[in-house]
Short mmCIF file of C-alpha atoms in Angstrom, two decimals:
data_model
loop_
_atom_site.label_atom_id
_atom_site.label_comp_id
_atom_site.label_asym_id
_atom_site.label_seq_id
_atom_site.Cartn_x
_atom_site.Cartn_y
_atom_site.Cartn_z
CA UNK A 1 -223.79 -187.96 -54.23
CA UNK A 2 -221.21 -185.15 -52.60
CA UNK A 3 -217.87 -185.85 -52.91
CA UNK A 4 -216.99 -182.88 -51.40
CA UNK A 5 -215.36 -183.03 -47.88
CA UNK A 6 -217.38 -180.86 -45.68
CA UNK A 7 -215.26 -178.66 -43.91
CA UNK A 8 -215.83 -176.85 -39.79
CA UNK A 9 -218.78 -174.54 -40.96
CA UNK A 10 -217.30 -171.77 -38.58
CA UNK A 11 -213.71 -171.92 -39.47
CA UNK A 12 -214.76 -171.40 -43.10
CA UNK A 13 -217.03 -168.70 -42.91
CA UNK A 14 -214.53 -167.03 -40.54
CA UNK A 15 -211.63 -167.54 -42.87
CA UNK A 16 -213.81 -166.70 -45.84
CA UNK A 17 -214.57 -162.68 -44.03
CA UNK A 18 -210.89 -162.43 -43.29
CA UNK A 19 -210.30 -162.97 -46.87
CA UNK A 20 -212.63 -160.02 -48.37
CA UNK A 21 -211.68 -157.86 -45.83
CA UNK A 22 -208.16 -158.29 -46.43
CA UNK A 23 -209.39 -158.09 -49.85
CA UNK A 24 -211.53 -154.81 -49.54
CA UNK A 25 -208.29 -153.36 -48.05
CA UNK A 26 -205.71 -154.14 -50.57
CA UNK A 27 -208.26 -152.90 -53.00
CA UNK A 28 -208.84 -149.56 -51.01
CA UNK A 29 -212.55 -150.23 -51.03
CA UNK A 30 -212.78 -149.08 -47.24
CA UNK A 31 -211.07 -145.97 -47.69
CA UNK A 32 -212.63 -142.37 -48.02
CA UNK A 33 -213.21 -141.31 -51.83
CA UNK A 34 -210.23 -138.70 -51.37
CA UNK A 35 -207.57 -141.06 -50.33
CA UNK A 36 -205.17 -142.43 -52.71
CA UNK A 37 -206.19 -146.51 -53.22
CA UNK A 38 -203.34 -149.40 -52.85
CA UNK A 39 -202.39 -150.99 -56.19
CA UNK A 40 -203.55 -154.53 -56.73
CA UNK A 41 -200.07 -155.42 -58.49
CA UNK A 42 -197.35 -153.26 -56.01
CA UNK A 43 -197.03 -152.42 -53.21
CA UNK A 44 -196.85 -148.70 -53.31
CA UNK A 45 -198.71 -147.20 -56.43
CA UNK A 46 -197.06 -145.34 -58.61
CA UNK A 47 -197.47 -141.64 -58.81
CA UNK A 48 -198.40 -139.95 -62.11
CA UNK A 49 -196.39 -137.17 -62.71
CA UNK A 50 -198.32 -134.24 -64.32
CA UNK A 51 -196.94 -132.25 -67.52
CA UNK A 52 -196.62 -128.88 -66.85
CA UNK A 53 -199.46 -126.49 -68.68
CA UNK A 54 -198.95 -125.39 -71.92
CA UNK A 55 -199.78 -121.96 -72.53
CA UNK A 56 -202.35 -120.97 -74.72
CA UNK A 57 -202.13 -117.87 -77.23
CA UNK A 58 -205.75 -116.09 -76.48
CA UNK A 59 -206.04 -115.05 -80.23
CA UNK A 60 -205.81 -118.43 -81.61
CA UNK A 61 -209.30 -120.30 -82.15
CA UNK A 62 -209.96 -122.93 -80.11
CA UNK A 63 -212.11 -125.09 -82.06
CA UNK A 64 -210.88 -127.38 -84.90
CA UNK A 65 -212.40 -127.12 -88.19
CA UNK A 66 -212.64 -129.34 -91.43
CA UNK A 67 -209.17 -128.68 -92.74
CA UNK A 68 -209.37 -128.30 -96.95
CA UNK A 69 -208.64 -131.05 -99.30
CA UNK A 70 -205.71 -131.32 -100.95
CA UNK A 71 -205.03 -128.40 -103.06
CA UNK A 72 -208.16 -126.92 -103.45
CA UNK A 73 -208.13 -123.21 -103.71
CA UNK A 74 -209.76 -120.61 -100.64
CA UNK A 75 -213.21 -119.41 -101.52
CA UNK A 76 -212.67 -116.17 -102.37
CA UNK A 77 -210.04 -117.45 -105.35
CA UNK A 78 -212.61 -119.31 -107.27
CA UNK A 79 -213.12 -118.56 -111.06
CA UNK A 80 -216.68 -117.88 -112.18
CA UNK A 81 -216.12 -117.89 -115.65
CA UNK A 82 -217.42 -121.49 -116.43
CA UNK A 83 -216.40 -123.48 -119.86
CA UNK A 84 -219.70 -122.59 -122.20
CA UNK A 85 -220.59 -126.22 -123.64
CA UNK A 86 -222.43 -128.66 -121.75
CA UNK A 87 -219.66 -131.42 -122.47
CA UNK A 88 -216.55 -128.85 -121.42
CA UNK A 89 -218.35 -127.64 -117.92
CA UNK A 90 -219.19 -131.66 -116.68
CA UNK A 91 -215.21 -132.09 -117.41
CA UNK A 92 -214.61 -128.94 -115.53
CA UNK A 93 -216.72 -129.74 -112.70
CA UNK A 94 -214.99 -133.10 -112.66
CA UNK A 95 -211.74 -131.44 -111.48
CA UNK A 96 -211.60 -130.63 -107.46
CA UNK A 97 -209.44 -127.73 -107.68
CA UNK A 98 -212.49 -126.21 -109.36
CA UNK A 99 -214.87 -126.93 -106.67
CA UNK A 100 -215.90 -125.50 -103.70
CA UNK A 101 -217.08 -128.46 -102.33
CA UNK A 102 -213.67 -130.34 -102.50
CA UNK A 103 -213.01 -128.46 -99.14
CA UNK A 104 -215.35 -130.74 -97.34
CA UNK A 105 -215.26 -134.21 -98.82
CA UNK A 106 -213.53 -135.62 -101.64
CA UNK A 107 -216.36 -138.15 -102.99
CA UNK A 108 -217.94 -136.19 -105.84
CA UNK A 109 -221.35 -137.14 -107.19
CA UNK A 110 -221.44 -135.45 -110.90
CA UNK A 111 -224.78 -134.54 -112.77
CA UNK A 112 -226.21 -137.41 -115.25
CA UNK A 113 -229.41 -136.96 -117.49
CA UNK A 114 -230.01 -135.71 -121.27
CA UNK A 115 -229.76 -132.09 -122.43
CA UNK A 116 -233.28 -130.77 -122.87
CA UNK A 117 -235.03 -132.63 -120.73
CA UNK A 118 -238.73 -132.25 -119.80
CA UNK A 119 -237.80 -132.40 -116.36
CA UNK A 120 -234.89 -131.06 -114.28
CA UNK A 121 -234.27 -132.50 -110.52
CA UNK A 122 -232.10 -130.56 -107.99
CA UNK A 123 -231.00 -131.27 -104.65
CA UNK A 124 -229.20 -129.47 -102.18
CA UNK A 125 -226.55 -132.46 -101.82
CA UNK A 126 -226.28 -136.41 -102.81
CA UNK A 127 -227.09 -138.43 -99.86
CA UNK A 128 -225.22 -140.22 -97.77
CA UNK A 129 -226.32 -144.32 -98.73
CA UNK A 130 -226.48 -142.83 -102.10
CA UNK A 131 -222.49 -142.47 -102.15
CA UNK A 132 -220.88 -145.87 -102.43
CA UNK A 133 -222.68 -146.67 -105.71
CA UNK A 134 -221.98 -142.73 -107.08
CA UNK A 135 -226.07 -141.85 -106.85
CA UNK A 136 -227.31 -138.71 -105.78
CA UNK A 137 -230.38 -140.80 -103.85
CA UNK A 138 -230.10 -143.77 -102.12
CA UNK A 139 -231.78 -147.14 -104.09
CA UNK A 140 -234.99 -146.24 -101.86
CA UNK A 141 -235.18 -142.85 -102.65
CA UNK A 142 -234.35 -143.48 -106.62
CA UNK A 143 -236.64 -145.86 -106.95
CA UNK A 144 -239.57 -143.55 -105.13
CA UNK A 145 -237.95 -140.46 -107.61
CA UNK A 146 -239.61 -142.82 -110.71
CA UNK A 147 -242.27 -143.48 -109.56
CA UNK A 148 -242.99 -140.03 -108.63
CA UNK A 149 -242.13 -138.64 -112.41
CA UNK A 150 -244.00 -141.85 -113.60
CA UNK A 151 -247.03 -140.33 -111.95
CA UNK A 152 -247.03 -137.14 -113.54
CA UNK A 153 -246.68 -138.27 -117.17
CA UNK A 154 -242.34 -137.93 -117.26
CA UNK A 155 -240.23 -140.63 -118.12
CA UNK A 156 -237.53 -141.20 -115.46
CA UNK A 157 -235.14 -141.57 -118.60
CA UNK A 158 -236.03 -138.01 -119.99
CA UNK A 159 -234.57 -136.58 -117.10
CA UNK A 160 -231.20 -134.88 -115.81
CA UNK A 161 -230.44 -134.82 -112.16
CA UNK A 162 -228.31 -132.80 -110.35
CA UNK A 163 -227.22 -131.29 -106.62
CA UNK A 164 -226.19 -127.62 -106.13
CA UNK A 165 -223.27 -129.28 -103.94
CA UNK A 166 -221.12 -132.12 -105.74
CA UNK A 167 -219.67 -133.76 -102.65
CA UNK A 168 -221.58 -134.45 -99.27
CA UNK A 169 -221.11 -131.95 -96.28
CA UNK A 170 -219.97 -133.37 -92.75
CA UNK A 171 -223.31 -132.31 -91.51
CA UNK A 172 -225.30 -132.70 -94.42
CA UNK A 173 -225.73 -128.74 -94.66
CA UNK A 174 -223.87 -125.74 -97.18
CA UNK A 175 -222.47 -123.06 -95.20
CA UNK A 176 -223.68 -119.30 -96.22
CA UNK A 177 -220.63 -118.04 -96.77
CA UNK A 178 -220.92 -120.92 -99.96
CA UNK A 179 -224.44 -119.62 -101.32
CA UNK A 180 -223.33 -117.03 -104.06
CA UNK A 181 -220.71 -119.43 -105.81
CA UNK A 182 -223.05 -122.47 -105.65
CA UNK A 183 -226.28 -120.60 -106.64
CA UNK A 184 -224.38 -118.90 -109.71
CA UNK A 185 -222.73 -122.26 -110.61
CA UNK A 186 -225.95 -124.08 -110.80
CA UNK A 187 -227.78 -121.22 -112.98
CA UNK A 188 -224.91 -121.45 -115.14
CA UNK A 189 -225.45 -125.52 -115.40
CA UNK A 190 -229.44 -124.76 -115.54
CA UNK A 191 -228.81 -122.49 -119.01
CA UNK A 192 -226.74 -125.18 -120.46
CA UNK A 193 -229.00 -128.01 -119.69
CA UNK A 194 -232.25 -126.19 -121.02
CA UNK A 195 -234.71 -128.25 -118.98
CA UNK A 196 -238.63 -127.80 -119.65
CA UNK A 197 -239.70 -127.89 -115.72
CA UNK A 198 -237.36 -127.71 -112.71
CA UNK A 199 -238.19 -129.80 -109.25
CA UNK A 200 -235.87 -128.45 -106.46
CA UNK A 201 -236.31 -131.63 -103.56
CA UNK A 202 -235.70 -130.68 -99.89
CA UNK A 203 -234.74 -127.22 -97.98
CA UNK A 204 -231.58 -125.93 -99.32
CA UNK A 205 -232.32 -125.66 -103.16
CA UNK A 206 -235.31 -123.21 -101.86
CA UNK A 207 -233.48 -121.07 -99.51
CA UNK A 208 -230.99 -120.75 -102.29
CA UNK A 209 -232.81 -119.42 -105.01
CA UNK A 210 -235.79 -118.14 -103.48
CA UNK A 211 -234.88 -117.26 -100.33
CA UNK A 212 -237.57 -119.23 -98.46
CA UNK A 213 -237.70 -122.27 -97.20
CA UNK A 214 -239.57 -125.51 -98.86
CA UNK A 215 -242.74 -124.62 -96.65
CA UNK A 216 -243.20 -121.54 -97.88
CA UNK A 217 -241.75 -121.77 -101.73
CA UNK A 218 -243.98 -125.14 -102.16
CA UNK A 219 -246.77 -122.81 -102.32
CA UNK A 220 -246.62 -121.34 -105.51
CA UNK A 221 -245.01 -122.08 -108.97
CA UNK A 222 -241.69 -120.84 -109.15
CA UNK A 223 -239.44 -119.21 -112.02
CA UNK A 224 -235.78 -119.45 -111.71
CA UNK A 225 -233.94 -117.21 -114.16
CA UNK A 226 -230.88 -118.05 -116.00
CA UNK A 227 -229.08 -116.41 -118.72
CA UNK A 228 -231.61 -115.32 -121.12
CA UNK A 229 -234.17 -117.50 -120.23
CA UNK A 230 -236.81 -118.10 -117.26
CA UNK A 231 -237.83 -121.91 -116.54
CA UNK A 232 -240.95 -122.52 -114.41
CA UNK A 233 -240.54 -125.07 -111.34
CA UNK A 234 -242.09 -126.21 -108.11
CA UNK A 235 -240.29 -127.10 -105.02
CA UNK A 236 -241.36 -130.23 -103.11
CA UNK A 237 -240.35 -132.83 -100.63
CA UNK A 238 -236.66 -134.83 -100.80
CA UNK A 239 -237.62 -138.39 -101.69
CA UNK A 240 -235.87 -139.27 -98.70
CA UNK A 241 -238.18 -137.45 -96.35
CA UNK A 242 -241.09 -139.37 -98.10
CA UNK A 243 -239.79 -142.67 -97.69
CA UNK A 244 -238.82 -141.50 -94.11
CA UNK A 245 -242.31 -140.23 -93.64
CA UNK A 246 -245.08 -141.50 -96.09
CA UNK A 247 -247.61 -139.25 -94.54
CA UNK A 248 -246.19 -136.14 -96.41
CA UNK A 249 -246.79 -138.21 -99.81
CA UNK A 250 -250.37 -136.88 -100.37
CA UNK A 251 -248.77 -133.58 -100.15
CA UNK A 252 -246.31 -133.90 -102.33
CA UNK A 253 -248.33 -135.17 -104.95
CA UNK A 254 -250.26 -131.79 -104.45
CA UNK A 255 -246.74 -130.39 -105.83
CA UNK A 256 -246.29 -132.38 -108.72
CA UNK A 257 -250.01 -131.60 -109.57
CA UNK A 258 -249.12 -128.03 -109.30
CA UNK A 259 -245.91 -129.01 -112.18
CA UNK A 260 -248.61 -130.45 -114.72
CA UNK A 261 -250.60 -127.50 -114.78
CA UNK A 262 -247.82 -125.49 -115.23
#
């Protein structure tokens, strides 16, 4: 049942088009895209006033860049001559006034493992799930790291790890101008760690020390020199990438292959 009261079908519909067109009008709907529209809540709209321009010095760069953190030193300023025990230079690399790095982020990852280890691992940076619980790798790509030493005979706990960057990047890359610094840092750590075997995971690592990228430096068996001594490596796939992409897996485990006959 309607309990509606019908009303005079042609009254309504007529009053009902008077309505939206008044409507439309107060809205500005029916005016041309370059006239000024009425205001819904006044009856004349108010007119913006515009701030006059500010002038612009030419010379000055235009583009905003990650400012530093807190008290950490230019580039150029940074001391090279790195504390000689193993112990000392993981306290050192603890403070961010030390760092390079500190100029991008804050969150510092530091290097964990045993000294002498039959296997070295070295990344370019810690990743970015891998941060809130203070992990180089993310729990995927940790988990797949184990199993990959596993395979070739290592025991994940006779191991060190460590990233040629401490801290994450805001685009998960290391600027060139950062190369020398980080490269000579790392052999430093390399000569006090005395590993048997290096694996460099991912890109960076093997534009850094071989000056190729991980295409072409996954060919061969690599040597990376450090103080008095030459260790023999491979470079392979980021574990990441291989979780990403379990295709390249076969390939990779042509890489560690390449590590066991070394």
């Amino acid at each position: 049942m309607n309990f509606s009261t019908p009303a005079h079908p042609e009254n309504t519909s007529s009053r009902q088009i008077k309505s939206l067109r008044d409507w439309w009008s107060l809205a500005g709907v029916d005016l041309h895209y370059n006239r000024n529209p009425a205001s819904l809540l006044a009856e004349t709209a108010p007119v913006a006033k515009l701030r006059e321009p500010i002038a612009i010095d030419k010379a000055a760069p235009t583009e905003s860049k990650p400012q530093p953190a807190k008290n950490a030193p230019e580039h150029q300023n940074f001391n090279t001559d790195y504390p000689k025990k193993h112990d000392t230079f993981l306290t050192w690399l603890s403070m961010p006034e030390n760092l390079v790095e500190a100029q991008w982020s804050s969150s510092l990852v530091l290097p964990t493992g045993v000294i002498a280890p039959e296997i070295m691992t070295i990344v370019g940076m810690p990743e970015q799930s891998g941060l809130a619980q203070n992990s180089l790798y993310s729990e995927k790509s940790a988990a797949l790291l184990v199993n990959m030493l596993k395979a070739i005979g290592c025991d994940s706990q006779n191991t060190y790890s460590a990233s040629i960057s401490l801290a994450r990047s805001y685009d998960g890359r290391i600027d060139s101008q950062y190369h020398d610094v980080l490269t000579k840092r790392m052999l430093h750590h390399i000569g006090l760690v005395q590993p048997k075997r290096i694996i460099f995971f991912g890109d960076t690592p093997s534009q850094l020390f071989f000056n190729e990228n991980l295409l072409a430096a996954r060919k061969n068996k690599l040597f990376v020199n450090h103080i008095s001594s030459k260790t023999e490596a491979i470079a392979t796939f980021h574990p990441r990438i291989l979780v990403e992409r379990p295709e390249f897996k076969a390939e990779a485990w042509k890489d560690l292959q390449l590590l066991t006959r070394i």
